[in-house]
Coordinates of N, CA, C and O in Angstrom, one line a residue:
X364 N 0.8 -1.2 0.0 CA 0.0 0.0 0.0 C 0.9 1.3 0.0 O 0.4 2.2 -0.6
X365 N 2.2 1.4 0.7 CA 2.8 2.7 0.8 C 3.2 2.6 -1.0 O 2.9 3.4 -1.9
X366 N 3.8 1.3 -1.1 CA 3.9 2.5 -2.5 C 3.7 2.7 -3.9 O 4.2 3.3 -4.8
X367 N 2.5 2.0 -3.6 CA 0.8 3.1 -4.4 C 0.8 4.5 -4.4 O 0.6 5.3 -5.3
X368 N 1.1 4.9 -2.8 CA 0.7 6.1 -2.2 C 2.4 6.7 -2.9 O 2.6 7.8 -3.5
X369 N 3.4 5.9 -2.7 CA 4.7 6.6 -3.2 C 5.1 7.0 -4.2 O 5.8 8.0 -4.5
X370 N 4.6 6.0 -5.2 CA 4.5 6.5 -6.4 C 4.1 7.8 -6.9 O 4.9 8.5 -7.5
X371 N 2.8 8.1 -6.5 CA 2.3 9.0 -7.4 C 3.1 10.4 -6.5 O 3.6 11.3 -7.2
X372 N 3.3 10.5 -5.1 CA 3.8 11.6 -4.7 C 5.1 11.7 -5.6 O 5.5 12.7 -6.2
X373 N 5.8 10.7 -5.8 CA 6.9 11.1 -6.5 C 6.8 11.6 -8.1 O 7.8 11.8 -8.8
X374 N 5.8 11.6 -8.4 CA 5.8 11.6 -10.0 C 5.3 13.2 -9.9 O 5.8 14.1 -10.5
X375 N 4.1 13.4 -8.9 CA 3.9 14.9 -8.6 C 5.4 15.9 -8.3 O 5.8 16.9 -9.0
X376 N 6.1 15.4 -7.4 CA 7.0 16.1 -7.1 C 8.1 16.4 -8.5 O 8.5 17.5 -8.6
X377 N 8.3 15.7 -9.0 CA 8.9 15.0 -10.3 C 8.2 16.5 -11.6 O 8.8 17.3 -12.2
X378 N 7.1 16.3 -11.5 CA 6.1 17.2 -12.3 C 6.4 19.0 -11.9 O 6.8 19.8 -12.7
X379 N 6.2 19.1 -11.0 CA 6.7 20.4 -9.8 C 7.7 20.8 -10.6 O 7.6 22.0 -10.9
X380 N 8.8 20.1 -11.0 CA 10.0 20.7 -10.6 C 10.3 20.1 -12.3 O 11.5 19.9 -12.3
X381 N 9.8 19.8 -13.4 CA 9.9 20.2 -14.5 C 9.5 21.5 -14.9 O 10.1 22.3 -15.7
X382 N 8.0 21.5 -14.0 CA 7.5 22.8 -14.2 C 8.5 23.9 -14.2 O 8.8 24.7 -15.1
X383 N 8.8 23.7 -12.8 CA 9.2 25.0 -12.7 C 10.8 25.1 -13.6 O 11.5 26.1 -13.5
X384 N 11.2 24.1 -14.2 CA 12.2 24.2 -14.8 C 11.8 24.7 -16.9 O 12.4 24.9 -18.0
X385 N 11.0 24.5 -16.7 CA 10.4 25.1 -18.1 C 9.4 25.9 -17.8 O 8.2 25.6 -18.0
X386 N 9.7 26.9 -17.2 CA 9.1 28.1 -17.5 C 8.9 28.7 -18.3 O 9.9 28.6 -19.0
X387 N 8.3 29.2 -18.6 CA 8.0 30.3 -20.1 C 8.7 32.1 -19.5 O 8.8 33.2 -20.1
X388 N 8.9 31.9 -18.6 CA 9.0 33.2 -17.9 C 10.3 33.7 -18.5 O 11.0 34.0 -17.5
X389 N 10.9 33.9 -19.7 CA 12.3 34.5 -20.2 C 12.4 35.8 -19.5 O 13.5 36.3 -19.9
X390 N 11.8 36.4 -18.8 CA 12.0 38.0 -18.4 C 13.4 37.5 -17.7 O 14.3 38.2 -18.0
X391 N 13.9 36.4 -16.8 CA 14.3 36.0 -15.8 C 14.8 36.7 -14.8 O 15.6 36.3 -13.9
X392 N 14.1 38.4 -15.3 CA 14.0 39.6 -13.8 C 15.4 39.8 -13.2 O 15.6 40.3 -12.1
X393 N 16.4 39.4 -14.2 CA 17.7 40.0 -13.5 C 18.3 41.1 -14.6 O 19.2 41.0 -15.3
X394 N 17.3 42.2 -14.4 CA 18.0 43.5 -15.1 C 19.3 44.0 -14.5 O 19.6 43.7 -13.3
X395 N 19.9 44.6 -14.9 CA 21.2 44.8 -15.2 C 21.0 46.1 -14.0 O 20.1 46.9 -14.0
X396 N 22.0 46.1 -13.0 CA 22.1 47.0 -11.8 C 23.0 48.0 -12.5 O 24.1 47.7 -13.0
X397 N 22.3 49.6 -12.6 CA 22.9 50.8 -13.3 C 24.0 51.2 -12.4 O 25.0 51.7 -13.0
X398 N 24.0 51.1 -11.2 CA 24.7 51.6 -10.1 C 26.3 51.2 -10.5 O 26.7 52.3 -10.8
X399 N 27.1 50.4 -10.5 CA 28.7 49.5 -10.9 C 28.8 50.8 -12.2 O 30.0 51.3 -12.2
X400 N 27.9 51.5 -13.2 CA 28.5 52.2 -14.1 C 28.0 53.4 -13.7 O 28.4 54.4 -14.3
X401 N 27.5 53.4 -13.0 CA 27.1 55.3 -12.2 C 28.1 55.4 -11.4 O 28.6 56.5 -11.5
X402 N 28.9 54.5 -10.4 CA 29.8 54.5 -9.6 C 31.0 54.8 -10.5 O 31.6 55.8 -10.1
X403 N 31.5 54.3 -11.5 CA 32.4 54.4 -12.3 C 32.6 55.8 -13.1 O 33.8 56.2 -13.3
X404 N 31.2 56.6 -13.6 CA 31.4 57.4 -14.3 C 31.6 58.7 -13.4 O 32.3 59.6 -13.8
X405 N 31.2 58.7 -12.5 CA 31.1 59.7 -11.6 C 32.6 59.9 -10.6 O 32.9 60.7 -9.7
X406 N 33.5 58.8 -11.1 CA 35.0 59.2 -10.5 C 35.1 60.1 -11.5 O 34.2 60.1 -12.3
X407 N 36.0 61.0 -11.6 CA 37.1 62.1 -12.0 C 36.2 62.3 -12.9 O 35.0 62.1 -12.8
X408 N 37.0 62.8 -14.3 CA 36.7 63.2 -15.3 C 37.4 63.0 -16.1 O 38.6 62.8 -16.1
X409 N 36.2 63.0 -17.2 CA 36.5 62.1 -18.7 C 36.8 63.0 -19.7 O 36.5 64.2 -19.7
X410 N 37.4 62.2 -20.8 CA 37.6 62.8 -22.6 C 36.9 62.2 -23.2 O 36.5 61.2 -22.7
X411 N 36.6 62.7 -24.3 CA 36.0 61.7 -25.4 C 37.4 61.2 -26.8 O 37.8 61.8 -27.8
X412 N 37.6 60.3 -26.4 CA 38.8 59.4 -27.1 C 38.6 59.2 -28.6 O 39.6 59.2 -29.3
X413 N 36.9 59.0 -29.0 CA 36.6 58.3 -29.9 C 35.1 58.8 -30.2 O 34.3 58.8 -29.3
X414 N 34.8 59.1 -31.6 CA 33.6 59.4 -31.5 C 33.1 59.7 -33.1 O 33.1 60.8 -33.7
X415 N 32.8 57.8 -33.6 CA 32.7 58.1 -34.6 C 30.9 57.7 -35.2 O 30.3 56.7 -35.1
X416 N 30.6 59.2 -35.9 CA 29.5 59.6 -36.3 C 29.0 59.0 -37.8 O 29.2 59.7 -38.8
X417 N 28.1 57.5 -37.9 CA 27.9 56.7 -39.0 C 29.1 56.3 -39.8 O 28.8 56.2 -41.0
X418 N 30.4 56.1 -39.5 CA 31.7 55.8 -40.2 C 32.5 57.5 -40.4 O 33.3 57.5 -41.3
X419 N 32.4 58.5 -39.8 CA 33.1 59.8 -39.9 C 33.4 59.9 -38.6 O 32.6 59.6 -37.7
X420 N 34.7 60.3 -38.2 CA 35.6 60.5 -36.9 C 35.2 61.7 -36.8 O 35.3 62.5 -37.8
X421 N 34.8 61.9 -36.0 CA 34.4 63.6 -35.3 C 34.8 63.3 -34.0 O 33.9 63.5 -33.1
X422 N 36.0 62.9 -33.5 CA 36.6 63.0 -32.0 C 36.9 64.3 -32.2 O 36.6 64.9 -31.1
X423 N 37.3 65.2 -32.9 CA 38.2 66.4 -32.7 C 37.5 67.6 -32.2 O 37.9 68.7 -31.7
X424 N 36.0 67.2 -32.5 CA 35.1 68.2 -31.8 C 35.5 68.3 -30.0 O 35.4 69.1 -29.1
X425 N 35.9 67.1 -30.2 CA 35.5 67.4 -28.5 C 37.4 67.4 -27.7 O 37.6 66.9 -26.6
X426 N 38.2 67.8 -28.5 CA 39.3 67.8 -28.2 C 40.0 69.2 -26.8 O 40.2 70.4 -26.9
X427 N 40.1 68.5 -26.0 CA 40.4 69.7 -25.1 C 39.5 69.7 -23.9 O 40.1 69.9 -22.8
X428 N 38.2 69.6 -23.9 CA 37.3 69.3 -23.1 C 36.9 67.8 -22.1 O 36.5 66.7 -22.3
X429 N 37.2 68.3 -21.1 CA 36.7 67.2 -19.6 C 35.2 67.3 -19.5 O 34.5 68.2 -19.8
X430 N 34.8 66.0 -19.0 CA 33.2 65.8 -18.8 C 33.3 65.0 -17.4 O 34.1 64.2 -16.9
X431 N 32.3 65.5 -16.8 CA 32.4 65.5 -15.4 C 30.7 64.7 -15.5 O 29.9 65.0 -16.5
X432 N 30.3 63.9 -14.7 CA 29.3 63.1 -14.8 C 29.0 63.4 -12.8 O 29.5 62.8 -11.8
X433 N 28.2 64.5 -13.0 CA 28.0 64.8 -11.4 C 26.4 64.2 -11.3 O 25.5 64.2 -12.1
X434 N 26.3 63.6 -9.8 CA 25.4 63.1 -9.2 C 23.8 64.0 -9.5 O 24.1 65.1 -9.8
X435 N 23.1 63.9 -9.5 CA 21.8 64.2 -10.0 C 21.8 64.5 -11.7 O 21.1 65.2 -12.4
X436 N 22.8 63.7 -12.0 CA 22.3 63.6 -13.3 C 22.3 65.4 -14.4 O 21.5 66.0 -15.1
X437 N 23.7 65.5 -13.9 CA 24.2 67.1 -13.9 C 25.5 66.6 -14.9 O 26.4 66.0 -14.3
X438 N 25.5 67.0 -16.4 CA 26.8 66.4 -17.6 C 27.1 67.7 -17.7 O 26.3 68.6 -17.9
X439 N 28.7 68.0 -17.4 CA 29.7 69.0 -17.7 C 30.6 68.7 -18.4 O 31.4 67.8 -18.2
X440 N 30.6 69.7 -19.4 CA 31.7 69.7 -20.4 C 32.9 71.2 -20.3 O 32.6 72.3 -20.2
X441 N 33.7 70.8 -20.3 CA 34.7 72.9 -20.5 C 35.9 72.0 -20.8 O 36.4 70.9 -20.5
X442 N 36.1 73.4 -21.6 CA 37.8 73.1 -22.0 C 38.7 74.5 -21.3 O 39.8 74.8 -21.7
X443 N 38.2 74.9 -20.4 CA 38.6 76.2 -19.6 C 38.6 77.7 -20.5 O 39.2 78.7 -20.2
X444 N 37.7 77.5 -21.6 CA 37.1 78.9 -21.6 C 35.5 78.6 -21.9 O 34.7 79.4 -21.5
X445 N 35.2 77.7 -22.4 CA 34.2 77.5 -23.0 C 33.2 75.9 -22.1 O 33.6 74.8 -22.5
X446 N 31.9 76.0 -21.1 CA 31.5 75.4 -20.4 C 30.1 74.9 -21.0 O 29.5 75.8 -21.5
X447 N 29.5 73.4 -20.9 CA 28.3 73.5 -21.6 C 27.8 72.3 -20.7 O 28.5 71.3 -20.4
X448 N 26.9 72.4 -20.3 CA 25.6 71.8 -19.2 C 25.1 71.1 -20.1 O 24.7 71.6 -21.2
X449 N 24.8 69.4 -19.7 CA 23.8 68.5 -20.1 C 23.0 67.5 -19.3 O 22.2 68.1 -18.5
X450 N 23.0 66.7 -19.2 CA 22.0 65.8 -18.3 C 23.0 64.7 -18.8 O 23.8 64.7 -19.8
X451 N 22.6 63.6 -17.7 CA 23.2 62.2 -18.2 C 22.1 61.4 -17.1 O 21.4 61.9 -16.2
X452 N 22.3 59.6 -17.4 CA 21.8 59.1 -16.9 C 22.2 57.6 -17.0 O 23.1 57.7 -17.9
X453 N 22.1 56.5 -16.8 CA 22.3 55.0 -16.7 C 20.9 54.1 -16.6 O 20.6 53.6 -15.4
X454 N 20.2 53.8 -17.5 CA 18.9 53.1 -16.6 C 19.2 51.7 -17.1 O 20.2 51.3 -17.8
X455 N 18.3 51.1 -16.6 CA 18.0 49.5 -17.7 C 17.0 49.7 -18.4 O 15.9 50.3 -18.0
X456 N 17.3 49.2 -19.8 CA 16.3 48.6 -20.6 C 16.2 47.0 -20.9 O 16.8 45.9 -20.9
X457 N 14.9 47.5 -20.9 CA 14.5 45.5 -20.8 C 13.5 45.4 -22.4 O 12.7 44.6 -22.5
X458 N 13.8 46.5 -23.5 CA 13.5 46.0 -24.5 C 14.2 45.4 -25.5 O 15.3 45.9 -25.9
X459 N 13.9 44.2 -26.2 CA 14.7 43.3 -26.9 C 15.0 43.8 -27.9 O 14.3 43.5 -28.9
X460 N 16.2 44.7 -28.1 CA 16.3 45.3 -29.2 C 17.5 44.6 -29.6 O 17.9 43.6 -29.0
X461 N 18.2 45.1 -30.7 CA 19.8 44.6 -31.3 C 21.0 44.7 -30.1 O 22.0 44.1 -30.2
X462 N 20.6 45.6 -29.2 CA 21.6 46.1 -28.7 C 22.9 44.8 -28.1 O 22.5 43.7 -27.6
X463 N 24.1 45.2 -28.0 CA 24.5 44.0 -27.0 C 24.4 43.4 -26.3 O 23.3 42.9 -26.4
X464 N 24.9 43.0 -25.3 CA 24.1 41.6 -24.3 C 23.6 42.6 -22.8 O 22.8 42.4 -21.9
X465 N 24.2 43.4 -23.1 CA 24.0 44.8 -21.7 C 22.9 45.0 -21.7 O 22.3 45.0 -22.8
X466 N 22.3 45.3 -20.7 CA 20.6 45.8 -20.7 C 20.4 47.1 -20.3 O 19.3 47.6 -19.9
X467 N 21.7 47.8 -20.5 CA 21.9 49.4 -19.5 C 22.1 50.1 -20.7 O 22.9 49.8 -21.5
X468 N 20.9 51.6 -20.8 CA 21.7 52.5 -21.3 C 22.2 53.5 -20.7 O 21.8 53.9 -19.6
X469 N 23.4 54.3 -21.6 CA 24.0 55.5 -20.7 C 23.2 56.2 -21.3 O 23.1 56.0 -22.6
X470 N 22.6 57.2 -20.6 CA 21.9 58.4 -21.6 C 22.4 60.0 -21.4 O 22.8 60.5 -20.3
X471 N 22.5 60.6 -22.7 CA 23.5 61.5 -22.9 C 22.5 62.5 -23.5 O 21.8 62.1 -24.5
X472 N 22.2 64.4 -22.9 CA 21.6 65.1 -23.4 C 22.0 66.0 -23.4 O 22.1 66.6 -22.3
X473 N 22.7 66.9 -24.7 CA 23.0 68.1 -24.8 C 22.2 69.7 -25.4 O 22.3 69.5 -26.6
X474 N 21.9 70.3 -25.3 CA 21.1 71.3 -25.9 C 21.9 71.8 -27.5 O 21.6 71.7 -28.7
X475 N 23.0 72.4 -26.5 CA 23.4 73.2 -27.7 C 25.0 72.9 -26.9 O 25.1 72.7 -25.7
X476 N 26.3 72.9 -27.9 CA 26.3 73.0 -29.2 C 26.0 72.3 -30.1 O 26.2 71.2 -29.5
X477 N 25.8 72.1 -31.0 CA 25.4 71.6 -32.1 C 26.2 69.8 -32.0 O 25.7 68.7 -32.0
X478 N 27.7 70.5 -32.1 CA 28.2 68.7 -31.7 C 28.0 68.1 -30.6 O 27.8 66.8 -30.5
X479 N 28.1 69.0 -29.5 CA 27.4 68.1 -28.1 C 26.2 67.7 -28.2 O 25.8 66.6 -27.8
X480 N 25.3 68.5 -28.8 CA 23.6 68.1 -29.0 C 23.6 66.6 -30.2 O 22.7 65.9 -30.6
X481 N 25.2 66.8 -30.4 CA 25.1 64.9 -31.6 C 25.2 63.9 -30.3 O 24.3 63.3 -29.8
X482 N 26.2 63.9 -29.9 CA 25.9 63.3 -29.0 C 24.3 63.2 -27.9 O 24.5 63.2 -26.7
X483 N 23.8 63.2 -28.1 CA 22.3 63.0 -27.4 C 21.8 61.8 -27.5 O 21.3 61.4 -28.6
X484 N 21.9 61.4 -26.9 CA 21.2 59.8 -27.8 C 20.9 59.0 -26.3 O 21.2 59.6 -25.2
X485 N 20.4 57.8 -26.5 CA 20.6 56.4 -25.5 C 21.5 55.6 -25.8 O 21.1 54.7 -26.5
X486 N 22.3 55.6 -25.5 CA 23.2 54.6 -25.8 C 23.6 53.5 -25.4 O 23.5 53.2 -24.2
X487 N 24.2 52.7 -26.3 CA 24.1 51.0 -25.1 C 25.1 51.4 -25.1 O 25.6 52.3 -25.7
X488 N 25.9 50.0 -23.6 CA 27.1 50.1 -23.3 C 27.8 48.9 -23.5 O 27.5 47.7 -23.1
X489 N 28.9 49.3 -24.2 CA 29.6 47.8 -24.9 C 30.6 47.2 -23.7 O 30.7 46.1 -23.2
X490 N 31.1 48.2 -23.3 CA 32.0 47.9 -21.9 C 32.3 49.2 -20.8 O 32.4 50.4 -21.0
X491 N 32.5 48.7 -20.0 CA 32.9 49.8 -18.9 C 34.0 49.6 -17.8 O 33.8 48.6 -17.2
X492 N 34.8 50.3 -17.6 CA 35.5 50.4 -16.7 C 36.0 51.4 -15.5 O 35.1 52.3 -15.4
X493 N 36.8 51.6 -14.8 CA 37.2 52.4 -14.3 C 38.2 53.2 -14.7 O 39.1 53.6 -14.0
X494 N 38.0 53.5 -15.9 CA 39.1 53.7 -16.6 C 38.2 54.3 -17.8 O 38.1 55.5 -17.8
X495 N 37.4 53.5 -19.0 CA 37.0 53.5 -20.0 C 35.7 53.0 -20.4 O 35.4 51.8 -20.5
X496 N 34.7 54.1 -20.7 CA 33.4 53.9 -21.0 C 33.2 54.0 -22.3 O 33.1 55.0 -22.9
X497 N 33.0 52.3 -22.9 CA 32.7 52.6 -24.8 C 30.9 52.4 -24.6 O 30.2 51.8 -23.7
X498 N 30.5 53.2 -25.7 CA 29.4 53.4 -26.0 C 28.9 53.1 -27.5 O 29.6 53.8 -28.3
X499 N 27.8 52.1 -28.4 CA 27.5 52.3 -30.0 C 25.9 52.7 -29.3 O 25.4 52.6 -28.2
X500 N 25.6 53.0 -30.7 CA 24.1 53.9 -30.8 C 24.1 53.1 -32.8 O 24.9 53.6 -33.6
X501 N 23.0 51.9 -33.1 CA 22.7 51.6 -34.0 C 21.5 52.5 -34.3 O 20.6 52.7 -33.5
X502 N 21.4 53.0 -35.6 CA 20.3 54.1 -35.9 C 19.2 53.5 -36.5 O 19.4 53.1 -37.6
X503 N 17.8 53.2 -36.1 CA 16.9 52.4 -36.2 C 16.5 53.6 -38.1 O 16.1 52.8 -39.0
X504 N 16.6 54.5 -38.3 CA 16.5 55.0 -39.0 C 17.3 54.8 -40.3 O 16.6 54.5 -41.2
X505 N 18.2 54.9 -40.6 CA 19.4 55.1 -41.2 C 20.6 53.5 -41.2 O 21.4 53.0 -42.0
X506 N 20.2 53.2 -40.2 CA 21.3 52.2 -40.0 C 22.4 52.2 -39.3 O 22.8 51.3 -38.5
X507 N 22.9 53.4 -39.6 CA 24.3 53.7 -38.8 C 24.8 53.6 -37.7 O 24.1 53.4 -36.6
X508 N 25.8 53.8 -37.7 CA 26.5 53.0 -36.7 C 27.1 54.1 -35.9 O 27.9 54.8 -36.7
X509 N 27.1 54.9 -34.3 CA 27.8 55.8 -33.7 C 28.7 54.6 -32.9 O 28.5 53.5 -32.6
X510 N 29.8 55.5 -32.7 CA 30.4 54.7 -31.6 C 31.0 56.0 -30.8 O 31.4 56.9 -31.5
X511 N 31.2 56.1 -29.1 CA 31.3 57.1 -28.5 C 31.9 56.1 -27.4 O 31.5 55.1 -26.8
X512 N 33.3 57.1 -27.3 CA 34.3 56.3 -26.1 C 34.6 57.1 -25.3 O 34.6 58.2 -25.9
X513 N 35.1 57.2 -24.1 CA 35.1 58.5 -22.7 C 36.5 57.4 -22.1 O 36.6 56.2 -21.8
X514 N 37.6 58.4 -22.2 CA 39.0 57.7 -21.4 C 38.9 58.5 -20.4 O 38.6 59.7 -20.6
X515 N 39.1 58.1 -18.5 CA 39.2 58.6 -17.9 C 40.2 59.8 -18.0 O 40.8 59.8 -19.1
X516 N 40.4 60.6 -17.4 CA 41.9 61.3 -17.2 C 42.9 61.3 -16.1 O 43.9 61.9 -16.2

């Protein structure tokens, strides 16, 4: 008689735990913690090393100029005569886009000038360090390809 009774408990438990091993649930709710690249960007201050606009190098725009990534989401740019205020940010995205395997974008807003306001975008993040923050932006429009790199100093 027990195992009549043993059997089926074990084929239930057996069942349980296929289930829950085939889940349909792909979210698997581990977004990517913004904080490891907020902590990083917000040491010292950066250059822009690299910054090329659909296959054209336009680093030289930003030649001379430090970018400072201050807390509330406060982006400073100067080359000591010349100072330009933007926003920045780090969030997760959890839409299944092209982007690389990172689920974080850095986001980057400039007004004016003209080439800081190119850089404006969401950008994924290809890698990050303490050291080195690379950035691409695929253009759902166009195609193209930005790529945007920040060397500490």
């Amino acid at each position: 008689m027990k195992k009549v009774i043993l059997i089926p408990m074990l084929f239930c438990l057996f069942m349980l735990n296929v289930a829950s091993m085939c889940s349909s649930d792909d979210d698997s709710s581990s977004a990517q913690d913004p904080t490891p690249v907020i902590n990083a960007a917000t040491q010292g201050t950066w250059r822009v090393t690299s910054y090329i606009d659909s296959g054209t190098d336009e680093t030289n725009h930003f030649t001379g100029y430090n970018f400072t990534f201050a807390s509330g989401g406060v982006l400073t740019a100067t080359n000591g005569t010349n100072t330009y205020q933007g926003t920045w940010s780090v969030t997760s995205d959890n839409s299944n886009d092209d982007s690389p395997s990172n689920d974080l974008d850095f986001n980057i807003s400039f007004i004016t000038p003209a080439n800081f306001a190119d850089l404006t975008d969401d950008w994924d993040i290809v890698t990050y360090s303490a050291n080195t923050i690379s950035l691409i932006d695929i253009s759902g429009g166009n195609g193209g390809t930005d790529i945007l790199v920040f060397t500490k100093n």
